[in-house]
mmCIF file of C-alpha atoms in Angstrom:
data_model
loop_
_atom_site.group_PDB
_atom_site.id
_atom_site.type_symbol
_atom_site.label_atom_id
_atom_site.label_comp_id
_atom_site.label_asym_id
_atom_site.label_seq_id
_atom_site.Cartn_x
_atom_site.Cartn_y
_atom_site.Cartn_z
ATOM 1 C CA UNK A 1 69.641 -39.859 -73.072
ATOM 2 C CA UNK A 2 72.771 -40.158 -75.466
ATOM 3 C CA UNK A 3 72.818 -38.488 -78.397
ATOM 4 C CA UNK A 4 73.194 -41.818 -80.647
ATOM 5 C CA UNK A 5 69.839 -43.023 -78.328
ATOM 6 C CA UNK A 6 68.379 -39.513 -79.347
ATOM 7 C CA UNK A 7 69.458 -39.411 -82.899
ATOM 8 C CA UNK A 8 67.620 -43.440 -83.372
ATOM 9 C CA UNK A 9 64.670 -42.114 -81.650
ATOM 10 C CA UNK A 10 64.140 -39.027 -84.490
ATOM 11 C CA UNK A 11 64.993 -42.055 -87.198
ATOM 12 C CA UNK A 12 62.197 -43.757 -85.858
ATOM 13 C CA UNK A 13 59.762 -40.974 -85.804
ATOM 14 C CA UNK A 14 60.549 -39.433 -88.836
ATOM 15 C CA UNK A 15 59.821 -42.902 -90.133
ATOM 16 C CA UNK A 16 56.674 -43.443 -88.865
ATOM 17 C CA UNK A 17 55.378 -40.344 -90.412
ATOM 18 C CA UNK A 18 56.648 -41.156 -93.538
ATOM 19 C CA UNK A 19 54.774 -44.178 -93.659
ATOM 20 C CA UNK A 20 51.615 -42.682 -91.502
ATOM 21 C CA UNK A 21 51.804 -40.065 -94.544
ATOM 22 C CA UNK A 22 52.387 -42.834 -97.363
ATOM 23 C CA UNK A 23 49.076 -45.086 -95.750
ATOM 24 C CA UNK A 24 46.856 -42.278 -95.804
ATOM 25 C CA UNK A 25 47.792 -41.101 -99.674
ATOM 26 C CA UNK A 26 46.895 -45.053 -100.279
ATOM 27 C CA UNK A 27 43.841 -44.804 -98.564
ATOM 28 C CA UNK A 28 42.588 -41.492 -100.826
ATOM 29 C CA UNK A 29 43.929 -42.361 -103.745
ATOM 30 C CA UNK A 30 42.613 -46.132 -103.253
ATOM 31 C CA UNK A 31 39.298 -45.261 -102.095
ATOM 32 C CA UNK A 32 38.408 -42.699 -104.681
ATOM 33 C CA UNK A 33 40.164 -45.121 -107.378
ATOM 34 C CA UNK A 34 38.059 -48.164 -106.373
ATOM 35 C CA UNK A 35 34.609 -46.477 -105.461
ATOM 36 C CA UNK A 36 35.296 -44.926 -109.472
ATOM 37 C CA UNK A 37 35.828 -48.738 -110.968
ATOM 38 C CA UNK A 38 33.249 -49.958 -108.518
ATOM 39 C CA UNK A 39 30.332 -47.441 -109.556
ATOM 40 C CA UNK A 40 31.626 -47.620 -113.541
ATOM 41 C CA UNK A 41 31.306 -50.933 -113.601
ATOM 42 C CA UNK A 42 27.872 -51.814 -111.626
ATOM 43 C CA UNK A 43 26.379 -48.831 -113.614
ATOM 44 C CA UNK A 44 24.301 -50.721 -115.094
ATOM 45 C CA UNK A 45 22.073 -51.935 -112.232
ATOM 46 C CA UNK A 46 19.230 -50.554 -112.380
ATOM 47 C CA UNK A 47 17.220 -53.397 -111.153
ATOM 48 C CA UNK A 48 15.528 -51.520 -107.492
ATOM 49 C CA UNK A 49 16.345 -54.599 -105.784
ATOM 50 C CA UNK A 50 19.796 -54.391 -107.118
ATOM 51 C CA UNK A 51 20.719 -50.621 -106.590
ATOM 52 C CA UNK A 52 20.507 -50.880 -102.503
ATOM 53 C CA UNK A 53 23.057 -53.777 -102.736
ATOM 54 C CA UNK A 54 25.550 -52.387 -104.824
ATOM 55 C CA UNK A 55 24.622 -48.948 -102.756
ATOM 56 C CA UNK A 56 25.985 -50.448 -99.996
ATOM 57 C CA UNK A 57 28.901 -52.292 -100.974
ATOM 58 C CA UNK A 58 30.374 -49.109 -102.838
ATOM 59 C CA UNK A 59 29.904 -47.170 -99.580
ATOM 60 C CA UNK A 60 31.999 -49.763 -97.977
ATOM 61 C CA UNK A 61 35.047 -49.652 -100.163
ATOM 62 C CA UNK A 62 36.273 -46.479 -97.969
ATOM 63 C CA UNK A 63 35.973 -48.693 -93.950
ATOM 64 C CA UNK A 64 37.329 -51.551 -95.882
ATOM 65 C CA UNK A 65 40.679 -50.324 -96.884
ATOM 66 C CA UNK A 66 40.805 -48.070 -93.634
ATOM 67 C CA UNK A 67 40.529 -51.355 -91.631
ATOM 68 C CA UNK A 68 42.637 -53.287 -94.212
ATOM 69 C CA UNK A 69 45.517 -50.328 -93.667
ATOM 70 C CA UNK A 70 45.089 -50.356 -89.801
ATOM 71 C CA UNK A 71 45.764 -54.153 -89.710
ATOM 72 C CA UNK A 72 48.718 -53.666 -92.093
ATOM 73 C CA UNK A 73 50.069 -51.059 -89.670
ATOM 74 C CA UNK A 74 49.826 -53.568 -86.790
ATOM 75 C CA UNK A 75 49.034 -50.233 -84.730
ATOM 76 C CA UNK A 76 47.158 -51.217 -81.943
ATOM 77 C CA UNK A 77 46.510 -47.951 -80.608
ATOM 78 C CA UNK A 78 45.371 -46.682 -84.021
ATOM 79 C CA UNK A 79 43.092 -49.612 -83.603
ATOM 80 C CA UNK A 80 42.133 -49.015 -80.143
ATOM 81 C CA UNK A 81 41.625 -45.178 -81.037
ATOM 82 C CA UNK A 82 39.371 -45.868 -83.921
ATOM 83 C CA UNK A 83 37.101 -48.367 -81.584
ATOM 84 C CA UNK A 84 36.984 -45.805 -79.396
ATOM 85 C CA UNK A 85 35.069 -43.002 -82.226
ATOM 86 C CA UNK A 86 32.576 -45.943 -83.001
ATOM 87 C CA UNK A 87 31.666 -46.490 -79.191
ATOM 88 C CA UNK A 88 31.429 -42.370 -78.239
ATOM 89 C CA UNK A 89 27.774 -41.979 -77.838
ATOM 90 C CA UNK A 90 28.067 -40.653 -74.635
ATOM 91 C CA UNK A 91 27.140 -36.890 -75.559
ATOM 92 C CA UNK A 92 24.940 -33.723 -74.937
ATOM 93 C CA UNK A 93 21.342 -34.156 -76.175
ATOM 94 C CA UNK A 94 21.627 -31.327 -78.422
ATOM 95 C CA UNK A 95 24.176 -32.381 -80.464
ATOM 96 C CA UNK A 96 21.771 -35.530 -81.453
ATOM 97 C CA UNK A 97 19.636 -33.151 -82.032
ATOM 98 C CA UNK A 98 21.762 -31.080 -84.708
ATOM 99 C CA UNK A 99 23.121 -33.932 -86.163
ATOM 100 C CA UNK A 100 19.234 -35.120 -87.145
ATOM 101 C CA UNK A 101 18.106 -31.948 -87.972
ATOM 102 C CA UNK A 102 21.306 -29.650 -88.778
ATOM 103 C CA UNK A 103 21.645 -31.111 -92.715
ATOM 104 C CA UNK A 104 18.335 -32.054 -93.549
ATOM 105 C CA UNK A 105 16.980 -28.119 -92.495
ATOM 106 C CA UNK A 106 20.002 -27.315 -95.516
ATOM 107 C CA UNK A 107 17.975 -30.129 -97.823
ATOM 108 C CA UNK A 108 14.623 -28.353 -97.457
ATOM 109 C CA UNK A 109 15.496 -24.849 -97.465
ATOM 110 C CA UNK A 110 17.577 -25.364 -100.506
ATOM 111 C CA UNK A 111 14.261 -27.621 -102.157
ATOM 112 C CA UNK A 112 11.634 -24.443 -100.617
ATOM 113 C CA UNK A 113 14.265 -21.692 -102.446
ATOM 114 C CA UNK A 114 13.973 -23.855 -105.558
ATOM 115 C CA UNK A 115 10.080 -23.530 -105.476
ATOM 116 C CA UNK A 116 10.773 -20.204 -106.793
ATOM 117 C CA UNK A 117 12.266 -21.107 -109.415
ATOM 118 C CA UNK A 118 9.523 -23.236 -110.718
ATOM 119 C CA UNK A 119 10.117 -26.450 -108.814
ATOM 120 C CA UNK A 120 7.980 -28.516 -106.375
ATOM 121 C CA UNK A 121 8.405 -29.593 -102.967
ATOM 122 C CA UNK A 122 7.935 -33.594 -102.769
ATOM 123 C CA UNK A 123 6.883 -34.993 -99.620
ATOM 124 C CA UNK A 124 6.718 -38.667 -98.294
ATOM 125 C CA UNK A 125 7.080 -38.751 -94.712
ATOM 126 C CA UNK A 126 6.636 -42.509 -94.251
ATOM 127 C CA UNK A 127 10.109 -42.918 -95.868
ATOM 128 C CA UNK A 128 11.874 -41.385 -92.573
ATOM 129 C CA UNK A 129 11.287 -45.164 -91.751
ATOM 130 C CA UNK A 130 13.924 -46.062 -94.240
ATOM 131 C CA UNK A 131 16.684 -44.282 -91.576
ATOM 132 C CA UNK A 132 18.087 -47.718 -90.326
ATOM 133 C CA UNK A 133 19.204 -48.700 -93.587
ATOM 134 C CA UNK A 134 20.903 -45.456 -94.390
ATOM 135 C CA UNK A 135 22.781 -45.312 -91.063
ATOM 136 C CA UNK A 136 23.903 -49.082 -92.400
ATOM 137 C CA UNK A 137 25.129 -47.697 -95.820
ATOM 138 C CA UNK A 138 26.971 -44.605 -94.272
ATOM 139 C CA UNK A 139 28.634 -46.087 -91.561
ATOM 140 C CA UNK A 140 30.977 -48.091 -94.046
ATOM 141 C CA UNK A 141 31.919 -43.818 -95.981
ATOM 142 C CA UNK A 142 32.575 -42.866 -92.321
ATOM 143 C CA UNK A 143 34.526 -45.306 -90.707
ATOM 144 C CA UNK A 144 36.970 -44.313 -93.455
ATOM 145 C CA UNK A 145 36.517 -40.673 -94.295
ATOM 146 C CA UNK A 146 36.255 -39.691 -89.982
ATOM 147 C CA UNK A 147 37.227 -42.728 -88.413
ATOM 148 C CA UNK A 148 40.554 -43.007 -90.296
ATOM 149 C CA UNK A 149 41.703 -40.107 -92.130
ATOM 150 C CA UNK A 150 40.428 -37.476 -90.787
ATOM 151 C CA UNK A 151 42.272 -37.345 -87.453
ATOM 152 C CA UNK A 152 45.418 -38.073 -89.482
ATOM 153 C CA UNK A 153 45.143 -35.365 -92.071
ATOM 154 C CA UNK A 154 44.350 -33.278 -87.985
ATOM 155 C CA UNK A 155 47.812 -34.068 -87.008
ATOM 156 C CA UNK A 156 49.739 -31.801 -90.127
ATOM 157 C CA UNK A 157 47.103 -29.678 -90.898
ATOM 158 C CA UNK A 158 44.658 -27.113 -89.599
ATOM 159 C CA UNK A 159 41.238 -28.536 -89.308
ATOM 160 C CA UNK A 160 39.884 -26.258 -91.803
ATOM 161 C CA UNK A 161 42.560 -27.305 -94.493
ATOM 162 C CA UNK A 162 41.988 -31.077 -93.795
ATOM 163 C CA UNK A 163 38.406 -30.741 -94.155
ATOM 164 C CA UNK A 164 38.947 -29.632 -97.587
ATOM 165 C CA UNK A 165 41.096 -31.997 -98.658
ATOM 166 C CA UNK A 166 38.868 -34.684 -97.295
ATOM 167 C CA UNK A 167 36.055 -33.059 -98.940
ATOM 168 C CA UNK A 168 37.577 -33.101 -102.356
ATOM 169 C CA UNK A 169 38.337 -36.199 -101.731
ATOM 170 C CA UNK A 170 35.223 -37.315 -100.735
ATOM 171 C CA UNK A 171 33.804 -35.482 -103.916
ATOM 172 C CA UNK A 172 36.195 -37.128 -105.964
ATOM 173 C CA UNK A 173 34.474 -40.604 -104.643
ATOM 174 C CA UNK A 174 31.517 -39.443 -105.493
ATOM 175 C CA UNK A 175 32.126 -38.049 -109.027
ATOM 176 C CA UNK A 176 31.486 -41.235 -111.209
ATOM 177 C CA UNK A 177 27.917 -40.987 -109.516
ATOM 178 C CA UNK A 178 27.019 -37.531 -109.927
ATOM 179 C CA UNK A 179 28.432 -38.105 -113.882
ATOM 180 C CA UNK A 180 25.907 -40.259 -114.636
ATOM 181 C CA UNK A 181 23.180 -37.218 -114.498
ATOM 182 C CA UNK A 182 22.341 -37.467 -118.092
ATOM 183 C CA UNK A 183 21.295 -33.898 -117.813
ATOM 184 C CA UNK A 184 24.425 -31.318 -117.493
ATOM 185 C CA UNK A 185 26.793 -34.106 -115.546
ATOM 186 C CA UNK A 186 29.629 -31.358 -115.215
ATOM 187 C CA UNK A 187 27.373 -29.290 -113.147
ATOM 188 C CA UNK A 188 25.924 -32.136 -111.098
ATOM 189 C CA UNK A 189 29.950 -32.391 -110.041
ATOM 190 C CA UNK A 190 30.709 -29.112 -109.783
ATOM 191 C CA UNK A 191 27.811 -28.452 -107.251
ATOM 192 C CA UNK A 192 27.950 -31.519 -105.768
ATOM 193 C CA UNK A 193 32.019 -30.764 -104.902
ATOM 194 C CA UNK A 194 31.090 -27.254 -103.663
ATOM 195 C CA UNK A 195 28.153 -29.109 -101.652
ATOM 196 C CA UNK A 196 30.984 -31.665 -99.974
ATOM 197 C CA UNK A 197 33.504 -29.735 -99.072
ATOM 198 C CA UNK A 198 31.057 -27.443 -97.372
ATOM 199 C CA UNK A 199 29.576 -30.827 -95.401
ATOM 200 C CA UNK A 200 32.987 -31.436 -94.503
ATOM 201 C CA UNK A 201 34.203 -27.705 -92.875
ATOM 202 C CA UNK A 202 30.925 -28.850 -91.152
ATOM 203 C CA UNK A 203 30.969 -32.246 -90.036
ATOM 204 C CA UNK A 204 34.715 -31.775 -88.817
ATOM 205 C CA UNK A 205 33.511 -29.048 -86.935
ATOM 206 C CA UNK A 206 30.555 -31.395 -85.047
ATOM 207 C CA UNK A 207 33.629 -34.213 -84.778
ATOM 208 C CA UNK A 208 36.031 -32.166 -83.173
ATOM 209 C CA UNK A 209 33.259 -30.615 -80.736
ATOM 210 C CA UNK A 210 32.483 -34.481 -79.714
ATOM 211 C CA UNK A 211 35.272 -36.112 -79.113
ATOM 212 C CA UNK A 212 35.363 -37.398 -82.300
ATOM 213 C CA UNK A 213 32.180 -39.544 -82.429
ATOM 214 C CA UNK A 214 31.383 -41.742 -85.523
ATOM 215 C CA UNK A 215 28.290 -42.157 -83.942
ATOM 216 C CA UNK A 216 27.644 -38.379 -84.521
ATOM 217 C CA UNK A 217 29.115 -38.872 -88.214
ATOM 218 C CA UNK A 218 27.120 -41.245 -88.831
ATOM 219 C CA UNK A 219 23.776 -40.035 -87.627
ATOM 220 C CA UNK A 220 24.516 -37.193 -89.599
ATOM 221 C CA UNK A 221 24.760 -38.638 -93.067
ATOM 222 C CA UNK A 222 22.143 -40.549 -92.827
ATOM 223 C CA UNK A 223 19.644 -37.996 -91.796
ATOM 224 C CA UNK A 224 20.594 -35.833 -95.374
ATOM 225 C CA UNK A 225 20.591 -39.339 -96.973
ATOM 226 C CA UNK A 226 17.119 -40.089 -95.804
ATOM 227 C CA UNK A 227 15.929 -36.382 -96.469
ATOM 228 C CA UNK A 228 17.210 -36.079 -99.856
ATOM 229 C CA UNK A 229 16.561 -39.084 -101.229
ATOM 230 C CA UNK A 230 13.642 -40.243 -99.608
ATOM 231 C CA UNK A 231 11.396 -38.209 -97.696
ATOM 232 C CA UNK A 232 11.827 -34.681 -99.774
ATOM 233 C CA UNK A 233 13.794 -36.412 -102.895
ATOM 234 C CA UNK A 234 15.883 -34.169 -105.044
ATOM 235 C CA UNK A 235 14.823 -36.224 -108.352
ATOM 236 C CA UNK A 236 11.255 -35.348 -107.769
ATOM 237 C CA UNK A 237 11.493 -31.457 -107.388
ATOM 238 C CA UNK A 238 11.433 -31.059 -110.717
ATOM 239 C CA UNK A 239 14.655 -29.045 -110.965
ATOM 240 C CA UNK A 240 16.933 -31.007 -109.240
ATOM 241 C CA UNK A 241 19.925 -29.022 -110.131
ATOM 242 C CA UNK A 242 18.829 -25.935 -109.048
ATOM 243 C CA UNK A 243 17.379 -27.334 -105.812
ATOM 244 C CA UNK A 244 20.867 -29.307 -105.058
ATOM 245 C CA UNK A 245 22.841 -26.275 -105.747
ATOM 246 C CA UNK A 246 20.699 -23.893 -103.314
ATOM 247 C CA UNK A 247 20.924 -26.785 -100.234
ATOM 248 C CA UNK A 248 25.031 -26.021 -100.892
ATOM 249 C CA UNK A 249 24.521 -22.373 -101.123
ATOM 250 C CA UNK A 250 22.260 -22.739 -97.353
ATOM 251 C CA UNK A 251 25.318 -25.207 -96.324
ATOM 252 C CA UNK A 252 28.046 -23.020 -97.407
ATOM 253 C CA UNK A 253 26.717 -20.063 -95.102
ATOM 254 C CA UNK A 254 26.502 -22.184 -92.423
ATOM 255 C CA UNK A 255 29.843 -23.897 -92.786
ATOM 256 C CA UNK A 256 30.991 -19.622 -92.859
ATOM 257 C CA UNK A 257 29.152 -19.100 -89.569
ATOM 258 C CA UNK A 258 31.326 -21.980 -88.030
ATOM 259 C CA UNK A 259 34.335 -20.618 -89.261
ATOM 260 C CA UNK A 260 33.320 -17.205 -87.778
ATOM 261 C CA UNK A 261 32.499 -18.627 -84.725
ATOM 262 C CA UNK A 262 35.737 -21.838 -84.029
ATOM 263 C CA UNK A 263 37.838 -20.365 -87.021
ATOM 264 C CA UNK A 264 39.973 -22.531 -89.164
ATOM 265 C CA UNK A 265 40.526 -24.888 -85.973
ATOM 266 C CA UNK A 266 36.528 -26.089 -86.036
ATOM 267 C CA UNK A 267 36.984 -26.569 -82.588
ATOM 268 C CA UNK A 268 40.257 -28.920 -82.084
ATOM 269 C CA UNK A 269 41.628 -28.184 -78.367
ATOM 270 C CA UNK A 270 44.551 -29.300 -78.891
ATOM 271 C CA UNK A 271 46.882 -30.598 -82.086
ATOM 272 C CA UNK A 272 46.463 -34.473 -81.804
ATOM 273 C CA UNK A 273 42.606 -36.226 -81.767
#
């Protein structure tokens, strides 16, 4: 190869990170910017038939600019690669198995700690039926949070210092939500930031164990969904705060064990997804 042939072929590299690296600031910056506007602005909907719907079309503000990046790229094997994590089902039984049971054991332990502190522990087991619709609302977060940036933030980073980037990040999203806690909002974000960046650590470690699966991601998400809001709901423990804060506590020890076990690699085998 000649060096001018060698010299055009760094150009071209060096360019493609550049915008690789400019894409995925748009897609962080844009999704925590719009799910912000999105939640300010349907605040106001409290109607229950109302709140599901506008639930569900904030959650897909993050697989909608993913997608809408990808076909700006006019990479096909980005495309092709991110087809691939929403088709890998193929896996071990037990790692359906943690992600159904891995977050929601967090939920109650944090809920039965809480009991101690004067709260109750709600129970309404026929909501575990309302799983399907959760999976629906939290495959749009994950498309874009582990279908799309995650593996890039993989390629520069360690997989512990992407996780909590994407964590803030997916905090951040989440902020003009937790705000709206008209008791002690600050503290609703600052737990619920401590309490994301610890699912992260986590969930990147199940991804990178799984070939990346969104299918795993997914399943995941939805089971704390469907545990903390319906079956053993935070708002009806009567000290919701406490009770979130002590399900991130339980989380953040486990998120430690992984780190103790993989270390800050969460279990990448090699440096590209």
């Amino acid at each position: 190869m000649s060096l001018r042939s060698e010299v055009g072929e760094g150009a071209d590299l060096a360019l493609r990170a550049t915008i690789e690296r400019r894409q995925l600031a748009v897609f962080l910056v844009g999704s925590v910017a719009l799910g912000s506007l999105a939640t300010a602005l349907l605040a106001g909907s409290s109607h229950p038939l109302i709140l599901p719907l506008v639930a569900l079309a904030i959650s897909f503000i993050p697989a909608g600019l993913a997608l809408l990046l990808l076909r700006l790229g006019r990479d096909s094997e980005e495309r092709a690669a991110l087809q691939h994590r929403l088709t890998a089902w193929r896996l071990g039984p037990r790692w359906y198995v943690l992600a159904v049971v891995l977050m929601p054991a967090a939920h109650l332990a944090g809920v039965a700690l809480a009991t101690l502190g004067g709260g109750s522990f709600p129970l309404h087991l026929e909501r575990l039926a309302l799983l399907p619709l959760f999976v629906v609302a939290n495959l749009g977060e994950e498309i874009g949070w582990r279908g799309y940036a995650l593996p890039r933030l993989q390629r520069h980073l360690t997989p512990l210092t992407a996780s909590v980037i994407l964590g803030m990040v997916w905090a951040a999203f989440h902020w003009a939500a937790l705000g709206q806690n008209p008791d002690r909002p600050w503290a609703y974000i600052a737990v619920g930031s401590v309490f994301l960046v610890a699912t992260s650590v986590v969930m990147t470690w199940v991804f990178n164990h799984t070939g990346g699966s969104l299918v795993l991601m997914v399943l995941l998400h939805a089971a704390y969904d469907v545990m903390s809001v319906g079956v053993v709901p935070l708002a009806e423990t009567a000290v919701p705060l406490l009770a979130f804060g002590l399900s991130g506590a339980v989380l953040s020890l486990i998120a430690l064990v992984v780190l103790h076990v993989d270390g800050p690699q969460l279990g990448r085998a090699g440096h590209h997804d």
